[in-house]
Coordinates of C-alpha atoms in Angstrom, one line a residue:
Chain A
M29 CA 2.7 43.3 7.0
L30 CA 5.9 41.8 8.1
S31 CA 5.7 38.1 8.4
P32 CA 6.9 37.0 11.8
G33 CA 10.6 36.1 12.0
L34 CA 11.4 37.7 8.7
N35 CA 14.4 39.9 9.4
R36 CA 14.5 43.3 7.8
R37 CA 18.0 42.7 6.5
V38 CA 16.8 39.6 4.8
I39 CA 14.1 41.7 3.0
A40 CA 16.8 44.2 2.0
R41 CA 19.0 41.5 0.6
R42 CA 16.2 39.9 -1.3
R43 CA 15.5 43.2 -3.1
E44 CA 19.2 43.4 -4.2
R45 CA 19.2 39.8 -5.3
G46 CA 16.4 40.5 -7.7
L47 CA 18.7 42.6 -9.8
F48 CA 20.9 39.5 -10.4
L49 CA 18.1 38.0 -12.6
L50 CA 18.8 40.7 -15.2
A51 CA 22.2 39.1 -16.0
V52 CA 20.8 35.5 -16.2
P53 CA 20.0 35.4 -20.0
A54 CA 23.5 36.4 -21.0
L55 CA 25.1 34.2 -18.4
L56 CA 23.0 31.3 -19.6
L57 CA 24.0 31.8 -23.3
L58 CA 27.7 32.2 -22.4
G59 CA 27.6 29.2 -20.1
V60 CA 26.1 26.8 -22.5
L61 CA 27.7 27.9 -25.7
F62 CA 31.1 29.1 -24.5
A63 CA 32.1 28.2 -20.9
W64 CA 31.1 24.6 -21.1
P65 CA 32.8 23.8 -24.5
V66 CA 36.0 25.6 -23.2
L67 CA 36.0 23.5 -20.1
R68 CA 35.5 20.3 -22.2
L69 CA 38.5 21.3 -24.3
L70 CA 40.6 21.9 -21.3
A71 CA 39.5 18.6 -19.8
M72 CA 40.7 16.9 -23.0
S73 CA 44.3 17.9 -22.3
V74 CA 44.4 15.6 -19.3
E75 CA 42.2 12.8 -20.8
G76 CA 43.1 9.4 -19.7
G77 CA 44.7 10.9 -16.6
T78 CA 48.0 11.6 -18.3
L79 CA 50.1 14.7 -18.2
E80 CA 51.9 13.5 -21.3
H81 CA 50.7 16.4 -23.5
F82 CA 51.8 19.0 -21.0
R83 CA 55.2 17.3 -20.7
K84 CA 55.5 17.5 -24.5
A85 CA 54.6 21.2 -24.5
A86 CA 57.1 22.0 -21.8
L87 CA 60.0 19.9 -22.9
D88 CA 59.9 20.2 -26.7
G89 CA 62.0 23.3 -27.4
L90 CA 59.8 24.2 -30.4
Y91 CA 56.7 24.9 -28.3
V92 CA 58.6 26.8 -25.6
S93 CA 60.3 29.0 -28.2
V94 CA 56.9 29.7 -29.9
L95 CA 55.4 30.7 -26.6
L96 CA 58.4 33.0 -25.9
E97 CA 58.1 34.4 -29.5
S98 CA 54.4 35.1 -28.9
M99 CA 55.3 37.0 -25.7
K100 CA 58.0 38.9 -27.5
V101 CA 55.5 39.9 -30.3
A102 CA 52.9 40.8 -27.7
G103 CA 55.5 42.9 -25.7
M104 CA 56.6 44.7 -28.8
V105 CA 53.1 45.4 -30.0
T106 CA 52.2 46.7 -26.5
A107 CA 55.2 49.0 -26.4
I108 CA 54.6 50.4 -29.9
C109 CA 50.9 51.0 -29.1
L110 CA 51.8 52.8 -25.9
V111 CA 54.2 55.1 -27.6
L112 CA 51.8 55.9 -30.4
A113 CA 48.6 56.0 -28.3
Y114 CA 49.7 58.2 -25.4
P115 CA 50.1 61.4 -27.5
V116 CA 46.9 60.8 -29.3
A117 CA 45.0 60.2 -26.0
F118 CA 46.6 63.3 -24.5
W119 CA 45.6 65.4 -27.5
L120 CA 42.0 64.0 -27.4
S121 CA 41.7 64.8 -23.7
R122 CA 42.6 68.5 -24.4
A123 CA 40.9 68.8 -27.9
G124 CA 38.0 71.1 -28.6
R125 CA 34.6 69.8 -29.7
L126 CA 35.5 69.4 -33.4
G127 CA 38.9 67.9 -32.7
L128 CA 37.4 65.4 -30.3
A129 CA 34.6 64.4 -32.8
L130 CA 37.1 63.9 -35.6
G131 CA 39.6 62.1 -33.5
M132 CA 37.1 59.7 -32.0
F133 CA 35.6 59.1 -35.5
A134 CA 39.1 58.2 -36.9
L135 CA 39.8 56.1 -33.8
L136 CA 36.5 54.1 -34.0
L137 CA 36.2 53.9 -37.7
P138 CA 38.3 50.6 -38.0
F139 CA 35.8 48.9 -35.7
W140 CA 33.2 49.1 -38.5
T141 CA 35.3 46.8 -40.6
S142 CA 36.3 43.2 -39.7
V143 CA 39.9 42.4 -38.7
L144 CA 40.1 40.0 -41.7
V145 CA 39.3 42.7 -44.2
R146 CA 41.7 45.2 -42.6
T147 CA 44.4 42.6 -42.6
Y148 CA 43.9 41.8 -46.3
A149 CA 44.1 45.5 -46.9
W150 CA 47.6 45.5 -45.4
L151 CA 48.6 42.8 -47.9
V152 CA 47.7 45.1 -50.7
L153 CA 49.5 48.0 -49.1
L154 CA 52.7 46.3 -47.8
G155 CA 53.6 43.8 -50.5
R156 CA 56.7 43.9 -52.7
N157 CA 54.6 45.5 -55.4
G158 CA 52.2 47.0 -52.9
V159 CA 51.1 50.6 -52.8
I160 CA 53.8 51.7 -50.4
N161 CA 56.7 50.1 -52.1
R162 CA 55.6 51.3 -55.5
A163 CA 55.1 54.8 -54.4
L164 CA 58.5 54.9 -52.7
R165 CA 60.1 53.5 -55.9
D166 CA 58.3 56.0 -58.1
W167 CA 59.5 58.9 -56.1
G168 CA 63.0 57.5 -56.3
W169 CA 63.5 57.1 -52.6
I170 CA 64.3 53.4 -52.8
E171 CA 65.5 51.0 -55.4
V172 CA 64.9 47.6 -53.8
P173 CA 61.4 47.1 -52.3
L174 CA 61.4 47.3 -48.5
P175 CA 60.6 43.9 -46.9
L176 CA 57.4 45.0 -45.2
L177 CA 55.4 41.8 -45.6
H178 CA 55.7 38.2 -44.5
N179 CA 58.0 39.1 -41.7
M180 CA 58.0 40.6 -38.2
T181 CA 57.6 44.1 -39.6
G182 CA 54.4 43.2 -41.3
V183 CA 53.0 41.4 -38.3
L184 CA 53.8 44.4 -36.0
I185 CA 52.3 46.9 -38.4
G186 CA 49.1 44.9 -38.8
M187 CA 48.7 44.1 -35.1
V188 CA 49.4 47.7 -33.9
H189 CA 46.9 48.9 -36.4
V190 CA 44.2 46.6 -35.1
L191 CA 44.9 47.1 -31.4
L192 CA 45.8 50.8 -31.2
P193 CA 42.3 52.0 -30.2
Y194 CA 42.3 49.6 -27.3
M195 CA 45.3 51.5 -25.9
V196 CA 44.1 55.0 -26.7
L197 CA 40.7 54.7 -25.1
P198 CA 41.7 53.7 -21.6
I199 CA 44.5 56.3 -21.5
Y200 CA 42.1 58.9 -22.8
A201 CA 39.5 58.0 -20.1
S202 CA 42.1 58.2 -17.3
L203 CA 43.4 61.5 -18.6
L204 CA 39.8 62.9 -18.6
R205 CA 39.5 61.8 -14.9
I206 CA 42.4 64.1 -13.9
D207 CA 41.2 67.3 -12.4
P208 CA 42.4 70.0 -14.9
D209 CA 43.3 72.2 -11.9
L210 CA 46.1 69.7 -11.0
P211 CA 48.5 70.4 -14.0
R212 CA 47.4 74.1 -13.7
A213 CA 48.4 74.1 -10.0
A214 CA 51.7 72.5 -10.9
E215 CA 52.4 75.2 -13.4
G216 CA 51.3 77.9 -11.0
L217 CA 53.8 76.5 -8.5
G218 CA 56.7 76.9 -10.9
A219 CA 56.7 73.8 -13.1
P220 CA 57.3 74.1 -16.9
A221 CA 54.7 72.3 -18.8
W222 CA 56.8 69.2 -19.4
R223 CA 57.7 68.9 -15.7
A224 CA 54.1 69.3 -14.7
F225 CA 53.3 66.5 -17.2
L226 CA 56.0 64.2 -15.8
R227 CA 55.4 64.8 -12.1
V228 CA 51.6 65.1 -12.2
T229 CA 49.6 64.2 -15.3
F230 CA 51.6 61.1 -16.3
P231 CA 51.7 59.4 -12.9
L232 CA 47.9 60.1 -12.5
S233 CA 47.2 58.5 -16.0
L234 CA 49.0 55.2 -15.0
P235 CA 45.8 53.3 -14.3
G236 CA 44.8 53.9 -17.9
V237 CA 48.2 53.0 -19.2
S238 CA 48.3 49.8 -17.2
A239 CA 44.7 48.9 -18.3
G240 CA 45.7 49.5 -22.0
C241 CA 48.9 47.5 -21.7
A242 CA 47.2 44.6 -20.0
L243 CA 44.4 44.6 -22.6
I244 CA 46.8 44.8 -25.6
F245 CA 49.3 42.2 -24.3
V246 CA 46.5 39.7 -23.6
L247 CA 44.8 40.3 -26.9
S248 CA 48.2 40.1 -28.7
L249 CA 49.1 36.8 -27.1
G250 CA 46.1 35.1 -28.6
F251 CA 46.2 36.9 -32.0
F252 CA 45.7 34.6 -34.9
I253 CA 44.5 36.2 -38.2
T254 CA 46.9 39.0 -38.5
P255 CA 50.2 37.1 -37.8
A256 CA 49.0 34.2 -39.9
L257 CA 48.3 36.4 -42.9
L258 CA 51.1 39.0 -42.6
G259 CA 53.8 36.9 -41.0
G260 CA 54.2 34.6 -44.0
G261 CA 55.1 31.6 -41.8
R262 CA 58.1 33.5 -40.4
V263 CA 56.3 34.6 -37.2
I264 CA 54.6 31.7 -35.4
M265 CA 52.3 32.5 -32.5
V266 CA 50.9 30.0 -30.1
S267 CA 47.4 30.4 -31.5
M268 CA 48.8 29.3 -34.9
L269 CA 50.3 26.2 -33.4
I270 CA 47.0 25.3 -31.7
E271 CA 45.2 25.7 -35.0
Q272 CA 47.7 23.5 -36.7
Q273 CA 47.4 20.8 -34.1
V274 CA 43.6 20.8 -34.6
R275 CA 43.3 21.2 -38.3
E276 CA 46.3 19.3 -39.7
F277 CA 47.1 16.7 -37.1
L278 CA 43.7 16.3 -35.4
N279 CA 45.6 16.2 -32.2
W280 CA 42.9 17.6 -30.0
P281 CA 44.4 16.7 -26.6
F282 CA 47.7 18.3 -27.4
A283 CA 45.9 21.4 -28.8
A284 CA 44.0 21.5 -25.5
A285 CA 47.2 21.3 -23.5
L286 CA 48.7 24.2 -25.5
S287 CA 45.5 26.2 -25.0
T288 CA 45.7 25.6 -21.3
V289 CA 49.3 26.9 -21.3
L290 CA 48.2 30.0 -23.2
L291 CA 45.3 30.6 -20.9
V292 CA 47.4 30.2 -17.8
A293 CA 50.2 32.4 -19.2
T294 CA 47.6 35.1 -20.1
L295 CA 46.0 35.1 -16.6
A296 CA 49.5 35.2 -15.0
I297 CA 50.5 38.2 -16.9
Y298 CA 47.3 39.9 -16.3
A299 CA 47.7 39.3 -12.6
L300 CA 51.3 40.5 -12.7
I301 CA 50.4 43.8 -14.5
G302 CA 47.6 44.3 -12.0
R303 CA 49.9 43.9 -9.1
L304 CA 52.7 46.1 -10.5
T305 CA 50.3 49.0 -11.0
R306 CA 48.2 48.6 -7.9
G307 CA 50.4 51.1 -6.1
S308 CA 49.6 53.9 -8.6
R309 CA 46.0 52.9 -8.6
L310 CA 45.8 53.2 -4.8
A311 CA 47.4 56.6 -5.0
T312 CA 44.9 58.0 -7.4
H313 CA 41.6 56.8 -6.1
Chain B
M7 CA 54.5 92.7 -3.2
Q8 CA 52.2 95.3 -4.7
L9 CA 49.7 94.2 -7.3
S10 CA 48.3 96.5 -9.9
V11 CA 45.6 95.6 -12.4
Q12 CA 45.0 98.1 -15.1
R13 CA 42.0 98.2 -17.5
I14 CA 41.7 94.5 -17.9
V15 CA 39.3 93.3 -20.5
R16 CA 38.4 89.7 -21.3
R17 CA 35.7 88.8 -23.8
F18 CA 34.2 85.4 -24.5
G19 CA 32.5 85.9 -27.8
P20 CA 30.0 88.7 -27.4
V21 CA 30.2 88.5 -23.6
A22 CA 32.7 90.7 -21.7
A23 CA 33.6 88.6 -18.6
L24 CA 35.8 91.5 -17.6
G25 CA 34.8 94.9 -18.8
G26 CA 37.8 97.1 -17.9
V27 CA 38.9 96.2 -14.3
D28 CA 41.2 98.4 -12.3
L29 CA 42.6 97.2 -9.0
E30 CA 45.4 98.2 -6.7
V31 CA 46.4 95.9 -3.9
A32 CA 49.0 97.3 -1.5
E33 CA 51.9 95.4 -0.1
G34 CA 50.8 93.1 2.7
E35 CA 47.1 94.0 2.1
F36 CA 44.3 91.4 2.3
L37 CA 41.9 92.4 -0.4
T38 CA 38.7 90.5 -1.2
I39 CA 36.9 90.3 -4.5
L40 CA 33.3 89.7 -3.6
G41 CA 30.7 88.9 -6.2
P42 CA 28.1 86.5 -7.3
S43 CA 28.9 83.6 -9.6
G44 CA 29.3 84.9 -13.1
S45 CA 30.5 88.3 -12.0
G46 CA 33.9 87.7 -13.6
K47 CA 35.9 87.3 -10.4
T48 CA 37.3 83.9 -11.3
T49 CA 38.4 85.2 -14.8
L50 CA 40.1 88.1 -13.0
L51 CA 41.9 85.7 -10.7
K52 CA 43.0 83.6 -13.7
A53 CA 44.4 86.6 -15.5
I54 CA 46.4 87.5 -12.4
A55 CA 47.6 84.0 -11.9
G56 CA 48.5 83.6 -15.6
F57 CA 46.0 81.0 -16.6
E58 CA 44.2 83.4 -18.8
I59 CA 45.6 86.1 -21.1
P60 CA 43.4 89.2 -21.1
D61 CA 42.4 90.8 -24.4
E62 CA 43.4 94.2 -23.1
G63 CA 45.0 95.7 -20.1
T64 CA 48.0 95.1 -17.9
V65 CA 48.9 93.1 -14.8
L66 CA 51.8 94.6 -12.8
L67 CA 53.4 92.6 -10.0
G68 CA 55.7 94.7 -7.9
G69 CA 56.0 97.1 -10.8
E70 CA 56.9 94.3 -13.3
D71 CA 54.6 93.7 -16.2
V72 CA 53.5 90.1 -16.1
T73 CA 50.5 90.3 -18.3
L74 CA 51.9 87.8 -20.8
A75 CA 54.2 85.8 -18.5
P76 CA 53.4 82.1 -18.0
P77 CA 52.2 81.1 -14.5
R78 CA 55.5 79.5 -13.5
Q79 CA 57.3 82.8 -13.9
R80 CA 55.0 84.8 -11.7
D81 CA 55.9 83.5 -8.2
V82 CA 52.2 83.6 -7.2
G83 CA 50.9 81.1 -4.6
M84 CA 47.4 80.0 -5.3
V85 CA 44.9 77.9 -3.2
F86 CA 42.4 76.4 -5.5
Q87 CA 38.7 75.9 -4.8
N88 CA 39.1 72.2 -4.5
Y89 CA 42.7 72.6 -3.2
A90 CA 44.2 70.7 -6.3
L91 CA 46.5 68.7 -4.1
F92 CA 48.5 66.1 -6.1
P93 CA 46.7 62.9 -5.0
H94 CA 49.7 60.6 -5.7
L95 CA 52.2 62.7 -3.6
T96 CA 52.4 62.8 0.1
V97 CA 51.7 66.0 2.1
A98 CA 55.4 66.7 2.4
Q99 CA 56.0 66.0 -1.4
N100 CA 53.1 68.3 -2.2
V101 CA 54.5 71.1 -0.1
A102 CA 58.0 70.5 -1.5
F103 CA 56.8 70.7 -5.1
P104 CA 57.3 74.4 -5.7
L105 CA 60.7 74.3 -4.0
E106 CA 61.8 71.4 -6.2
M107 CA 60.6 73.2 -9.3
R108 CA 62.9 76.0 -8.2
R109 CA 65.8 73.6 -7.7
R110 CA 66.4 74.4 -4.1
P111 CA 69.0 72.3 -2.3
R112 CA 67.6 69.2 -0.7
A113 CA 68.4 70.2 2.8
E114 CA 66.7 73.6 2.4
V115 CA 63.6 71.9 0.9
A116 CA 63.4 69.6 3.9
R117 CA 63.8 72.4 6.4
R118 CA 61.3 74.7 4.8
V119 CA 58.7 72.0 4.3
E120 CA 59.0 71.2 8.0
D121 CA 58.8 74.8 9.0
V122 CA 55.7 75.5 7.0
L123 CA 54.0 72.3 8.1
R124 CA 54.6 73.4 11.7
L125 CA 53.1 76.7 10.8
V126 CA 49.8 75.1 9.7
E127 CA 50.0 72.6 12.6
L128 CA 50.4 69.5 10.4
Q129 CA 54.0 68.6 11.3
S130 CA 53.2 65.0 11.9
F131 CA 51.2 64.5 8.7
G132 CA 54.0 64.8 6.2
G133 CA 54.0 61.2 5.2
R134 CA 50.2 61.0 4.5
L135 CA 48.5 61.1 1.2
P136 CA 45.9 63.9 0.7
R137 CA 43.0 61.6 0.7
Q138 CA 43.9 60.4 4.2
L139 CA 43.3 63.9 5.5
S140 CA 40.1 65.7 6.4
G141 CA 38.8 68.6 4.3
G142 CA 40.2 71.2 6.7
Q143 CA 43.6 69.5 6.8
Q144 CA 43.7 69.4 3.0
Q145 CA 43.0 73.1 2.9
R146 CA 45.9 73.8 5.2
V147 CA 48.2 71.7 3.1
A148 CA 47.1 73.7 0.0
L149 CA 47.8 76.9 1.9
A150 CA 51.2 75.6 3.1
R151 CA 52.1 74.6 -0.5
A152 CA 51.1 78.1 -1.7
V153 CA 53.2 80.0 0.8
V154 CA 56.3 77.7 1.2
F155 CA 58.3 79.3 -1.6
G156 CA 57.7 82.9 -0.5
P157 CA 55.3 84.0 -3.2
R158 CA 55.0 87.6 -4.3
L159 CA 51.3 87.3 -4.1
L160 CA 48.8 84.8 -2.5
L161 CA 45.6 84.0 -4.4
L162 CA 42.7 82.3 -2.6
D163 CA 39.9 81.0 -4.8
E164 CA 36.9 80.4 -2.6
P165 CA 39.0 78.0 -0.4
F166 CA 36.4 77.6 2.3
G167 CA 33.4 76.6 0.2
A168 CA 33.5 72.9 0.8
L169 CA 33.9 73.1 4.6
D170 CA 31.3 73.1 7.3
R171 CA 30.6 76.3 9.1
K172 CA 32.5 75.8 12.3
L173 CA 35.6 74.6 10.6
R174 CA 35.3 77.4 8.1
E175 CA 35.3 80.1 10.8
S176 CA 38.4 78.7 12.5
L177 CA 40.2 78.4 9.2
Q178 CA 39.3 81.9 8.2
L179 CA 41.0 83.2 11.4
E180 CA 43.9 81.0 10.8
V181 CA 44.5 82.1 7.3
R182 CA 44.2 85.7 8.4
R183 CA 46.8 85.2 11.1
L184 CA 49.2 83.5 8.7
Q185 CA 48.7 86.2 6.1
R186 CA 49.5 88.9 8.6
S187 CA 52.5 87.1 10.1
L188 CA 54.0 86.5 6.7
R189 CA 52.9 90.0 5.5
L190 CA 51.6 88.4 2.3
T191 CA 49.9 90.5 -0.3
T192 CA 46.6 88.5 -0.7
L193 CA 43.8 88.5 -3.1
F194 CA 40.8 86.5 -1.8
I195 CA 37.9 85.5 -4.0
T196 CA 34.5 84.7 -2.5
H197 CA 30.8 85.0 -3.1
D198 CA 30.2 84.9 0.7
Q199 CA 29.7 88.4 2.0
E200 CA 30.0 87.4 5.6
E201 CA 33.4 85.8 4.9
A202 CA 34.4 89.0 3.1
L203 CA 33.5 91.2 6.0
I204 CA 35.3 89.0 8.5
M205 CA 38.6 88.6 6.6
S206 CA 39.3 91.7 4.5
D207 CA 41.3 94.8 4.9
R208 CA 39.4 96.1 1.9
I209 CA 36.6 94.6 -0.3
A210 CA 36.0 95.1 -4.0
V211 CA 32.5 94.2 -5.0
M212 CA 32.2 92.8 -8.5
D213 CA 29.2 92.5 -10.8
K214 CA 28.9 92.0 -14.5
G215 CA 32.6 92.1 -15.1
R216 CA 33.2 95.4 -13.4
I217 CA 34.2 96.4 -9.9
Q218 CA 31.2 98.2 -8.5
Q219 CA 32.8 99.6 -5.4
I220 CA 36.0 99.2 -3.4
G221 CA 36.6 100.2 0.1
L222 CA 36.8 99.3 3.8
P223 CA 34.3 96.7 4.9
G224 CA 32.5 99.1 7.2
D225 CA 32.3 101.8 4.5
L226 CA 30.8 99.4 2.0
Y227 CA 28.3 98.3 4.5
A228 CA 27.2 101.7 5.7
R229 CA 27.6 103.7 2.4
P230 CA 27.2 101.4 -0.6
A231 CA 27.8 103.2 -3.9
T232 CA 25.2 101.3 -5.9
R233 CA 22.0 99.5 -5.4
F234 CA 23.8 96.2 -6.2
V235 CA 26.3 96.7 -3.5
A236 CA 23.6 97.7 -1.0
D237 CA 21.7 94.5 -1.8
F238 CA 24.6 92.1 -2.1
L239 CA 26.4 93.1 1.1
G240 CA 24.3 92.3 4.1
E241 CA 20.6 92.5 4.4
S242 CA 18.8 95.7 3.4
N243 CA 15.6 97.6 3.1
L244 CA 15.7 99.6 -0.1
L245 CA 13.0 102.2 0.3
E246 CA 11.8 103.8 -2.9
G247 CA 10.4 107.4 -2.7
T248 CA 10.5 110.9 -4.0
A249 CA 13.0 113.4 -3.0
S250 CA 12.3 117.1 -2.7
A251 CA 15.3 119.1 -1.5
A252 CA 16.2 118.2 2.1
S253 CA 13.6 115.4 2.6
A254 CA 12.2 112.4 0.9
S255 CA 8.7 111.1 0.9
I256 CA 8.7 107.4 1.6
P257 CA 5.4 105.4 1.5
G258 CA 4.5 104.2 5.0
F259 CA 7.0 106.5 6.8
G260 CA 6.0 109.8 5.3
E261 CA 8.6 112.6 5.1
V262 CA 12.2 111.5 6.0
P263 CA 14.7 114.3 6.5
L264 CA 17.9 113.8 4.5
A265 CA 21.5 114.6 5.7
A266 CA 22.3 116.1 2.3
P267 CA 19.8 117.7 -0.1
Q268 CA 19.0 115.6 -3.1
P269 CA 17.7 116.7 -6.6
A270 CA 14.0 116.4 -6.8
G271 CA 12.8 113.1 -8.2
P272 CA 12.9 109.4 -7.4
V273 CA 15.3 108.4 -4.6
T274 CA 16.4 105.1 -3.0
L275 CA 17.1 105.0 0.7
L276 CA 19.1 102.2 2.3
L277 CA 17.9 101.2 5.8
R278 CA 19.7 98.3 7.4
P279 CA 17.3 95.9 9.2
E280 CA 19.1 96.5 12.5
A281 CA 18.4 100.3 12.2
L282 CA 14.6 99.6 12.2
R283 CA 13.5 99.7 15.9
L284 CA 10.5 98.2 17.5
G285 CA 8.7 98.6 20.9
G286 CA 8.8 101.4 23.5
E287 CA 11.7 103.5 22.1
V288 CA 10.0 104.0 18.8
E289 CA 7.8 106.8 20.0
A290 CA 10.9 109.1 20.4
L291 CA 11.9 108.5 16.7
P292 CA 11.0 111.0 14.0
C293 CA 10.3 108.4 11.3
R294 CA 7.6 105.9 12.2
A295 CA 5.2 103.5 10.4
R296 CA 2.6 101.0 11.4
G297 CA 2.8 97.5 10.0
T298 CA 1.7 93.9 10.4
V299 CA 4.2 91.2 11.3
V300 CA 4.2 88.7 8.5
E301 CA 7.0 86.4 9.7
T302 CA 9.4 86.1 12.5
V303 CA 12.6 84.1 12.4
F304 CA 14.5 83.3 15.5
L305 CA 18.3 83.7 15.0
G306 CA 19.7 83.3 18.6
L307 CA 21.2 86.7 19.4
S308 CA 18.5 88.4 17.5
A309 CA 15.2 87.9 15.7
K310 CA 14.3 88.8 12.1
L311 CA 10.9 90.2 11.5
R312 CA 9.2 90.7 8.1
L313 CA 6.6 93.4 8.3
R314 CA 4.0 94.7 5.8
L315 CA 3.7 98.4 6.3
Q316 CA 0.3 100.1 6.1
D317 CA 0.3 102.0 2.8
G318 CA 3.9 100.9 2.2
P319 CA 6.3 98.1 1.2
E320 CA 7.5 95.0 3.1
V321 CA 10.4 95.7 5.4
L322 CA 12.9 93.6 7.4
A323 CA 13.7 94.4 11.0
R324 CA 16.4 92.8 13.1
V325 CA 15.8 93.1 16.8
P326 CA 18.3 92.1 19.5
L327 CA 17.0 89.4 21.9
R328 CA 17.8 88.7 25.5
P329 CA 17.2 85.2 26.9
S330 CA 14.9 86.4 29.6
A331 CA 13.0 88.9 27.5
P332 CA 9.7 88.0 25.8
P333 CA 9.7 87.8 22.0
P334 CA 9.3 91.3 20.4
A335 CA 6.1 90.6 18.5
A336 CA 4.0 87.6 17.3
E337 CA 3.1 87.0 13.7
G338 CA -0.1 88.8 12.8
E339 CA 0.4 91.5 15.4
V340 CA 0.2 95.1 14.4
V341 CA 3.2 97.1 15.6
T342 CA 4.9 100.5 15.2
V343 CA 8.4 100.6 13.8
G344 CA 10.7 103.5 13.4
F345 CA 14.2 104.7 12.6
S346 CA 16.4 107.6 13.1
P347 CA 17.1 109.7 9.9
E348 CA 20.9 109.6 10.4
D349 CA 20.8 105.8 10.0
V350 CA 19.6 106.2 6.5
H351 CA 21.9 106.2 3.5
V352 CA 20.9 107.6 0.1
V353 CA 21.9 105.0 -2.6
P354 CA 23.4 106.9 -5.5
R355 CA 21.4 106.3 -8.7
A356 CA 23.4 104.8 -11.6

């Protein structure tokens, strides 16, 4: 029986609201153990009602240049990942059953090992007397070891290695969503394969490209372990500065201010990428 | 341009999707490949369009061997089942695509896109994206894109499947009109026999990777060469009986005289439901049977009756209706049905 005055739409809405309860345990956990501490940290940056810490972060050339350096690293990692990932994703989207299984296995294998272990592995591989340099010298290709470690090269190699799957997967997913009749139609209408790709397939995969780029850029910006271990102090990322402020100087309020700057920069870039690619997304969905 | 397909074979593992297909389409002809799904008609289309390389056989387009040529070199316009319009390009850009790929001058592209959009009555839709159009409009854009560059051959792969009946009928006529006015050699693929009868100059019925029969729609309907064609094209009563020289003994109807003598033994007669009569005129017909009406279906212009014959099989009868006339028979009623021997076709045995 309907109780009087109880609107049918209200009943309908109540049914939908019940589903929200399913998310409550996870939200509770994140809220108490993550969101609340983060908010506390952010609040620390303006403790005592002063913007002093932000002024220091903005005016001291060191901090600004580190932020710019972080963005440069993130940009380079994103670009390298894109160039390496697109062909892989394209191949996977066209591969047969065996190729797909092997490709996916190789792609997801690194996720079974921690980033820390993988980064240490790079130390072994890239060092002056590492596997790579020794092999190249033994074969007589080089005489002086290549500077692969404790510099930008090492950081880029390590970060690209860790982040590459995050670029491949969204591009692969967006390529799969493209109706295979579309490139076929393009070829039937007179397009050579490469023109069909440039005019049809690539533009339609842009949602995946932009998702991958946003993901990698944002993850890179906050990267810590890999640049810390492979950069040898020559590549400083914002996250390393924050860690230094907390661990060495116990300057929590300033670390909080830097964290806030990083968070805001990350969100801004995320929004920017989203806006830049909204056009292509609208066209494809 | 003339299309000639010679002894095309395509195997997928142990299955022959195409088991040696021969086909000739004359210049300007509208030929339909009609067959159920899995009959190989799509594989045949792909081999002609260049998306599939046959294991054996030859595809000739205007006398030129294009069997191994890539799709882009064939100058074949194709309308895909789901239209395959480029979703990120506007209607005008979609239609301009084949011209741009042929590096036509910009002014010519603009003029031809405008002309062909006018032809399909979409001249004011050039700036829209495909998803802003209705299904029927998208279909017309796909058609415009397939004909704008003056293809040597037009391929239509079940292009009306996704449309509702009314729209489908008007588009069928529109496509036919366009095809005639451009004198385009056209190969149309469908599983819908009604569509095939409406649109085609000739129909090729396909089954199990082979063309079963090819001919004028009327010929195929009246004189199917195989049991499959008789069954697939239109509704049919296939009466099994025993032939002895100039007549056949059919359960329920007795002796049915045959136009041409048949070898003694089992025989299959095709009797279209509209050839089976009911009511007063039956008494004058030589072949009659008594039967019980099992089911009647009202179809507007006519009614379809399913009858169980006494000492015979179930048969379908289709009787014309007039708005003022009473229904021909009620379910459960026992009636006499009959037909004239010249309305019967002997289905050749495979």
